[in-house]
Amino acid sequence: MPNKTIYVSDGDLPLFQRAQEIAGGKLSTAITEALRRYVEVEEGRHQGFEEVIVRVGPGLGRKQRFCAMLLAEMEQTGERDETYRVYRTRTEKFVVHHERSEAHVNTGPNAEKYRTGWRAWVGDWSANQSWTRIPADSSLRIADDLDALREIIPTGLYDLVLDAINQPTIEDLDI
């Protein structure tokens, strides 16, 4: 294997030493891994993709990161507000990030009555009621193709995705 010499400034030497420690003593492993990630991100950026970080799970959840392009987004309101975002990855897969807001649901004996509007509350708001708090949550699902995507998102959002796919990724303007 050919040798390559990398000149490191005195100020950057601690960074290289720490990278070597993390990589188990092999600086070339750390450099190769960093360069691989750099090339992947930069090539994707030139093609119109960007690094996306989303939260997944209950409450604040955990973070997940991927490289993709946002195709479409849809918000629905109701007992819980929902947001769907559909991304296309560099490997031509579709990623659906689905967020649902926190909700407070009446689970008492007259729960259906209180869902009919504010008039049901007049004169009866001290009645036997119990409430359940449903925490916010979010999920990430991956679809290999458009048929699989159709099964996991609302119809209106699927139509927006089809429209977005038919548009050029980057359009060069001669202006």
PDB file of C-alpha atoms in Angstrom:
ATOM      1  CA  MET A   1       0.000   0.000   0.000  1.00  0.00           C
ATOM      2  CA  PRO A   2       1.432   3.423  -0.899  1.00  0.00           C
ATOM      3  CA  ASN A   3       2.460   5.830   1.848  1.00  0.00           C
ATOM      4  CA  LYS A   4       1.043   9.335   1.939  1.00  0.00           C
ATOM      5  CA  THR A   5       2.508  12.111   4.045  1.00  0.00           C
ATOM      6  CA  ILE A   6       0.159  14.535   5.741  1.00  0.00           C
ATOM      7  CA  TYR A   7       1.615  17.696   7.226  1.00  0.00           C
ATOM      8  CA  VAL A   8      -0.119  18.735  10.424  1.00  0.00           C
ATOM      9  CA  SER A   9       0.269  22.154  12.027  1.00  0.00           C
ATOM     10  CA  ASP A  10       1.298  22.302  15.669  1.00  0.00           C
ATOM     11  CA  GLY A  11      -2.131  23.679  16.588  1.00  0.00           C
ATOM     12  CA  ASP A  12      -3.927  20.695  14.993  1.00  0.00           C
ATOM     13  CA  LEU A  13      -1.666  18.033  16.493  1.00  0.00           C
ATOM     14  CA  PRO A  14      -3.896  17.417  19.581  1.00  0.00           C
ATOM     15  CA  LEU A  15      -6.864  16.797  17.259  1.00  0.00           C
ATOM     16  CA  PHE A  16      -4.935  14.209  15.261  1.00  0.00           C
ATOM     17  CA  GLN A  17      -3.678  12.541  18.447  1.00  0.00           C
ATOM     18  CA  ARG A  18      -7.226  12.308  19.843  1.00  0.00           C
ATOM     19  CA  ALA A  19      -8.521  10.883  16.534  1.00  0.00           C
ATOM     20  CA  GLN A  20      -5.779   8.262  16.642  1.00  0.00           C
ATOM     21  CA  GLU A  21      -6.769   7.283  20.209  1.00  0.00           C
ATOM     22  CA  ILE A  22     -10.435   6.947  19.262  1.00  0.00           C
ATOM     23  CA  ALA A  23      -9.545   4.851  16.195  1.00  0.00           C
ATOM     24  CA  GLY A  24      -7.623   2.337  18.317  1.00  0.00           C
ATOM     25  CA  GLY A  25      -4.159   3.650  17.508  1.00  0.00           C
ATOM     26  CA  LYS A  26      -4.520   3.779  13.712  1.00  0.00           C
ATOM     27  CA  LEU A  27      -4.622   7.347  12.457  1.00  0.00           C
ATOM     28  CA  SER A  28      -5.158   6.171   8.877  1.00  0.00           C
ATOM     29  CA  THR A  29      -8.434   4.543   9.962  1.00  0.00           C
ATOM     30  CA  ALA A  30      -9.686   7.805  11.466  1.00  0.00           C
ATOM     31  CA  ILE A  31      -8.640   9.848   8.434  1.00  0.00           C
ATOM     32  CA  THR A  32     -10.212   7.396   5.979  1.00  0.00           C
ATOM     33  CA  GLU A  33     -13.499   7.323   7.909  1.00  0.00           C
ATOM     34  CA  ALA A  34     -13.607  11.125   8.120  1.00  0.00           C
ATOM     35  CA  LEU A  35     -12.809  11.530   4.422  1.00  0.00           C
ATOM     36  CA  ARG A  36     -15.439   8.947   3.442  1.00  0.00           C
ATOM     37  CA  ARG A  37     -18.098  10.867   5.379  1.00  0.00           C
ATOM     38  CA  TYR A  38     -16.883  14.203   3.991  1.00  0.00           C
ATOM     39  CA  VAL A  39     -17.003  12.983   0.377  1.00  0.00           C
ATOM     40  CA  GLU A  40     -20.466  11.460   0.859  1.00  0.00           C
ATOM     41  CA  VAL A  41     -21.915  14.646   2.367  1.00  0.00           C
ATOM     42  CA  GLU A  42     -20.295  16.978  -0.180  1.00  0.00           C
ATOM     43  CA  GLU A  43     -21.252  14.873  -3.217  1.00  0.00           C
ATOM     44  CA  GLY A  44     -24.816  14.730  -1.920  1.00  0.00           C
ATOM     45  CA  ARG A  45     -24.882  18.479  -1.312  1.00  0.00           C
ATOM     46  CA  HIS A  46     -23.802  19.120  -4.910  1.00  0.00           C
ATOM     47  CA  GLN A  47     -26.681  16.899  -6.066  1.00  0.00           C
ATOM     48  CA  GLY A  48     -29.232  18.818  -3.951  1.00  0.00           C
ATOM     49  CA  PHE A  49     -29.241  16.537  -0.890  1.00  0.00           C
ATOM     50  CA  GLU A  50     -28.596  17.720   2.644  1.00  0.00           C
ATOM     51  CA  GLU A  51     -27.935  16.208   6.015  1.00  0.00           C
ATOM     52  CA  VAL A  52     -31.197  15.749   7.918  1.00  0.00           C
ATOM     53  CA  ILE A  53     -31.416  15.216  11.675  1.00  0.00           C
ATOM     54  CA  VAL A  54     -34.791  14.241  13.144  1.00  0.00           C
ATOM     55  CA  ARG A  55     -36.036  13.171  16.559  1.00  0.00           C
ATOM     56  CA  VAL A  56     -37.684   9.758  16.791  1.00  0.00           C
ATOM     57  CA  GLY A  57     -39.567   8.154  19.673  1.00  0.00           C
ATOM     58  CA  PRO A  58     -41.724   9.385  22.552  1.00  0.00           C
ATOM     59  CA  GLY A  59     -41.198  12.901  23.897  1.00  0.00           C
ATOM     60  CA  LEU A  60     -37.876  14.317  22.762  1.00  0.00           C
ATOM     61  CA  GLY A  61     -36.830  10.836  21.626  1.00  0.00           C
ATOM     62  CA  ARG A  62     -33.456  10.132  20.119  1.00  0.00           C
ATOM     63  CA  LYS A  63     -31.822  11.760  17.113  1.00  0.00           C
ATOM     64  CA  GLN A  64     -31.360  10.030  13.781  1.00  0.00           C
ATOM     65  CA  ARG A  65     -29.353  11.426  10.868  1.00  0.00           C
ATOM     66  CA  PHE A  66     -29.424  10.719   7.142  1.00  0.00           C
ATOM     67  CA  CYS A  67     -28.688  12.434   3.843  1.00  0.00           C
ATOM     68  CA  ALA A  68     -31.790  13.243   1.800  1.00  0.00           C
ATOM     69  CA  MET A  69     -33.901  15.772  -0.063  1.00  0.00           C
ATOM     70  CA  LEU A  70     -37.271  16.953   1.258  1.00  0.00           C
ATOM     71  CA  LEU A  71     -39.965  16.131  -1.309  1.00  0.00           C
ATOM     72  CA  ALA A  72     -43.197  17.073   0.453  1.00  0.00           C
ATOM     73  CA  GLU A  73     -44.661  18.007   3.811  1.00  0.00           C
ATOM     74  CA  MET A  74     -48.216  17.855   5.156  1.00  0.00           C
ATOM     75  CA  GLU A  75     -49.796  18.955   8.435  1.00  0.00           C
ATOM     76  CA  GLN A  76     -53.085  17.652   9.791  1.00  0.00           C
ATOM     77  CA  THR A  77     -54.896  19.041  12.805  1.00  0.00           C
ATOM     78  CA  GLY A  78     -57.281  17.263  15.105  1.00  0.00           C
ATOM     79  CA  GLU A  79     -57.156  15.773  18.568  1.00  0.00           C
ATOM     80  CA  ARG A  80     -53.419  15.511  17.907  1.00  0.00           C
ATOM     81  CA  ASP A  81     -51.609  17.658  15.355  1.00  0.00           C
ATOM     82  CA  GLU A  82     -49.634  15.536  12.907  1.00  0.00           C
ATOM     83  CA  THR A  83     -46.817  16.457  10.543  1.00  0.00           C
ATOM     84  CA  TYR A  84     -45.580  14.184   7.769  1.00  0.00           C
ATOM     85  CA  ARG A  85     -42.326  14.867   5.931  1.00  0.00           C
ATOM     86  CA  VAL A  86     -41.253  12.721   2.994  1.00  0.00           C
ATOM     87  CA  TYR A  87     -37.615  12.655   1.929  1.00  0.00           C
ATOM     88  CA  ARG A  88     -35.788  10.914  -0.914  1.00  0.00           C
ATOM     89  CA  THR A  89     -32.344   9.540  -0.115  1.00  0.00           C
ATOM     90  CA  ARG A  90     -29.343   9.273  -2.399  1.00  0.00           C
ATOM     91  CA  THR A  91     -30.068   5.530  -2.679  1.00  0.00           C
ATOM     92  CA  GLU A  92     -33.553   6.351  -4.094  1.00  0.00           C
ATOM     93  CA  LYS A  93     -35.420   5.209  -0.974  1.00  0.00           C
ATOM     94  CA  PHE A  94     -38.158   7.244   0.672  1.00  0.00           C
ATOM     95  CA  VAL A  95     -38.030   8.261   4.330  1.00  0.00           C
ATOM     96  CA  VAL A  96     -41.215   9.297   6.137  1.00  0.00           C
ATOM     97  CA  HIS A  97     -40.838  11.286   9.349  1.00  0.00           C
ATOM     98  CA  HIS A  98     -44.167  11.406  11.184  1.00  0.00           C
ATOM     99  CA  GLU A  99     -44.589  13.683  14.232  1.00  0.00           C
ATOM    100  CA  ARG A 100     -47.643  13.727  16.495  1.00  0.00           C
ATOM    101  CA  SER A 101     -48.242  16.404  19.124  1.00  0.00           C
ATOM    102  CA  GLU A 102     -49.113  15.856  22.748  1.00  0.00           C
ATOM    103  CA  ALA A 103     -52.810  15.345  23.489  1.00  0.00           C
ATOM    104  CA  HIS A 104     -55.098  15.520  26.510  1.00  0.00           C
ATOM    105  CA  VAL A 105     -58.006  13.146  26.030  1.00  0.00           C
ATOM    106  CA  ASN A 106     -61.160  12.971  28.135  1.00  0.00           C
ATOM    107  CA  THR A 107     -61.610   9.326  29.088  1.00  0.00           C
ATOM    108  CA  GLY A 108     -64.445   9.786  31.588  1.00  0.00           C
ATOM    109  CA  PRO A 109     -67.940   8.262  31.352  1.00  0.00           C
ATOM    110  CA  ASN A 110     -69.266  11.205  29.289  1.00  0.00           C
ATOM    111  CA  ALA A 111     -66.207  11.541  27.039  1.00  0.00           C
ATOM    112  CA  GLU A 112     -68.182  11.459  23.775  1.00  0.00           C
ATOM    113  CA  LYS A 113     -70.424  14.290  24.978  1.00  0.00           C
ATOM    114  CA  TYR A 114     -67.439  16.593  25.536  1.00  0.00           C
ATOM    115  CA  ARG A 115     -66.075  15.972  22.048  1.00  0.00           C
ATOM    116  CA  THR A 116     -69.143  17.601  20.462  1.00  0.00           C
ATOM    117  CA  GLY A 117     -68.015  21.169  21.172  1.00  0.00           C
ATOM    118  CA  TRP A 118     -67.996  23.836  23.837  1.00  0.00           C
ATOM    119  CA  ARG A 119     -71.770  23.824  24.382  1.00  0.00           C
ATOM    120  CA  ALA A 120     -71.518  20.427  26.073  1.00  0.00           C
ATOM    121  CA  TRP A 121     -69.355  22.028  28.741  1.00  0.00           C
ATOM    122  CA  VAL A 122     -71.767  24.824  29.715  1.00  0.00           C
ATOM    123  CA  GLY A 123     -73.231  24.173  33.155  1.00  0.00           C
ATOM    124  CA  ASP A 124     -71.610  20.739  33.354  1.00  0.00           C
ATOM    125  CA  TRP A 125     -67.891  21.336  33.530  1.00  0.00           C
ATOM    126  CA  SER A 126     -67.567  19.998  37.052  1.00  0.00           C
ATOM    127  CA  ALA A 127     -69.049  16.619  36.097  1.00  0.00           C
ATOM    128  CA  ASN A 128     -67.239  13.345  36.663  1.00  0.00           C
ATOM    129  CA  GLN A 129     -64.361  13.557  34.196  1.00  0.00           C
ATOM    130  CA  SER A 130     -60.985  11.943  33.833  1.00  0.00           C
ATOM    131  CA  TRP A 131     -58.238  12.903  31.443  1.00  0.00           C
ATOM    132  CA  THR A 132     -55.350  11.048  29.905  1.00  0.00           C
ATOM    133  CA  ARG A 133     -52.207  12.751  28.687  1.00  0.00           C
ATOM    134  CA  ILE A 134     -50.727  11.223  25.556  1.00  0.00           C
ATOM    135  CA  PRO A 135     -47.139  12.410  25.053  1.00  0.00           C
ATOM    136  CA  ALA A 136     -45.843  13.696  21.745  1.00  0.00           C
ATOM    137  CA  ASP A 137     -44.092  11.108  19.618  1.00  0.00           C
ATOM    138  CA  SER A 138     -42.479  10.691  16.247  1.00  0.00           C
ATOM    139  CA  SER A 139     -41.453   7.844  13.987  1.00  0.00           C
ATOM    140  CA  LEU A 140     -39.269   7.210  10.976  1.00  0.00           C
ATOM    141  CA  ARG A 141     -40.240   4.720   8.308  1.00  0.00           C
ATOM    142  CA  ILE A 142     -38.370   3.762   5.159  1.00  0.00           C
ATOM    143  CA  ALA A 143     -40.026   2.737   1.897  1.00  0.00           C
ATOM    144  CA  ASP A 144     -38.019   1.070  -0.865  1.00  0.00           C
ATOM    145  CA  ASP A 145     -40.276   2.308  -3.665  1.00  0.00           C
ATOM    146  CA  LEU A 146     -43.395   4.361  -4.462  1.00  0.00           C
ATOM    147  CA  ASP A 147     -45.752   1.413  -3.951  1.00  0.00           C
ATOM    148  CA  ALA A 148     -44.472   0.875  -0.415  1.00  0.00           C
ATOM    149  CA  LEU A 149     -44.618   4.633   0.226  1.00  0.00           C
ATOM    150  CA  ARG A 150     -48.283   4.782  -0.830  1.00  0.00           C
ATOM    151  CA  GLU A 151     -49.159   2.361   1.984  1.00  0.00           C
ATOM    152  CA  ILE A 152     -47.725   4.501   4.797  1.00  0.00           C
ATOM    153  CA  ILE A 153     -48.732   8.106   3.999  1.00  0.00           C
ATOM    154  CA  PRO A 154     -52.031   9.945   3.375  1.00  0.00           C
ATOM    155  CA  THR A 155     -53.267  10.048  -0.228  1.00  0.00           C
ATOM    156  CA  GLY A 156     -52.954  13.833  -0.534  1.00  0.00           C
ATOM    157  CA  LEU A 157     -49.331  13.694   0.541  1.00  0.00           C
ATOM    158  CA  TYR A 158     -48.615  10.883  -1.913  1.00  0.00           C
ATOM    159  CA  ASP A 159     -49.907  13.113  -4.729  1.00  0.00           C
ATOM    160  CA  LEU A 160     -47.529  15.899  -3.601  1.00  0.00           C
ATOM    161  CA  VAL A 161     -44.621  13.440  -3.627  1.00  0.00           C
ATOM    162  CA  LEU A 162     -45.462  12.376  -7.195  1.00  0.00           C
ATOM    163  CA  ASP A 163     -45.519  16.031  -8.271  1.00  0.00           C
ATOM    164  CA  ALA A 164     -42.143  16.650  -6.609  1.00  0.00           C
ATOM    165  CA  ILE A 165     -40.541  13.593  -8.214  1.00  0.00           C
ATOM    166  CA  ASN A 166     -41.539  14.809 -11.667  1.00  0.00           C
ATOM    167  CA  GLN A 167     -39.688  18.102 -11.136  1.00  0.00           C
ATOM    168  CA  PRO A 168     -35.949  18.404 -11.814  1.00  0.00           C
ATOM    169  CA  THR A 169     -33.758  18.070  -8.716  1.00  0.00           C
ATOM    170  CA  ILE A 170     -31.776  21.166  -9.636  1.00  0.00           C
ATOM    171  CA  GLU A 171     -32.771  23.512 -12.405  1.00  0.00           C
ATOM    172  CA  ASP A 172     -30.003  25.669 -13.837  1.00  0.00           C
ATOM    173  CA  LEU A 173     -31.309  29.088 -14.810  1.00  0.00           C
ATOM    174  CA  ASP A 174     -29.603  31.043 -17.577  1.00  0.00           C
ATOM    175  CA  ILE A 175     -30.200  34.495 -16.147  1.00  0.00           C
TER     176      ILE A 175
END
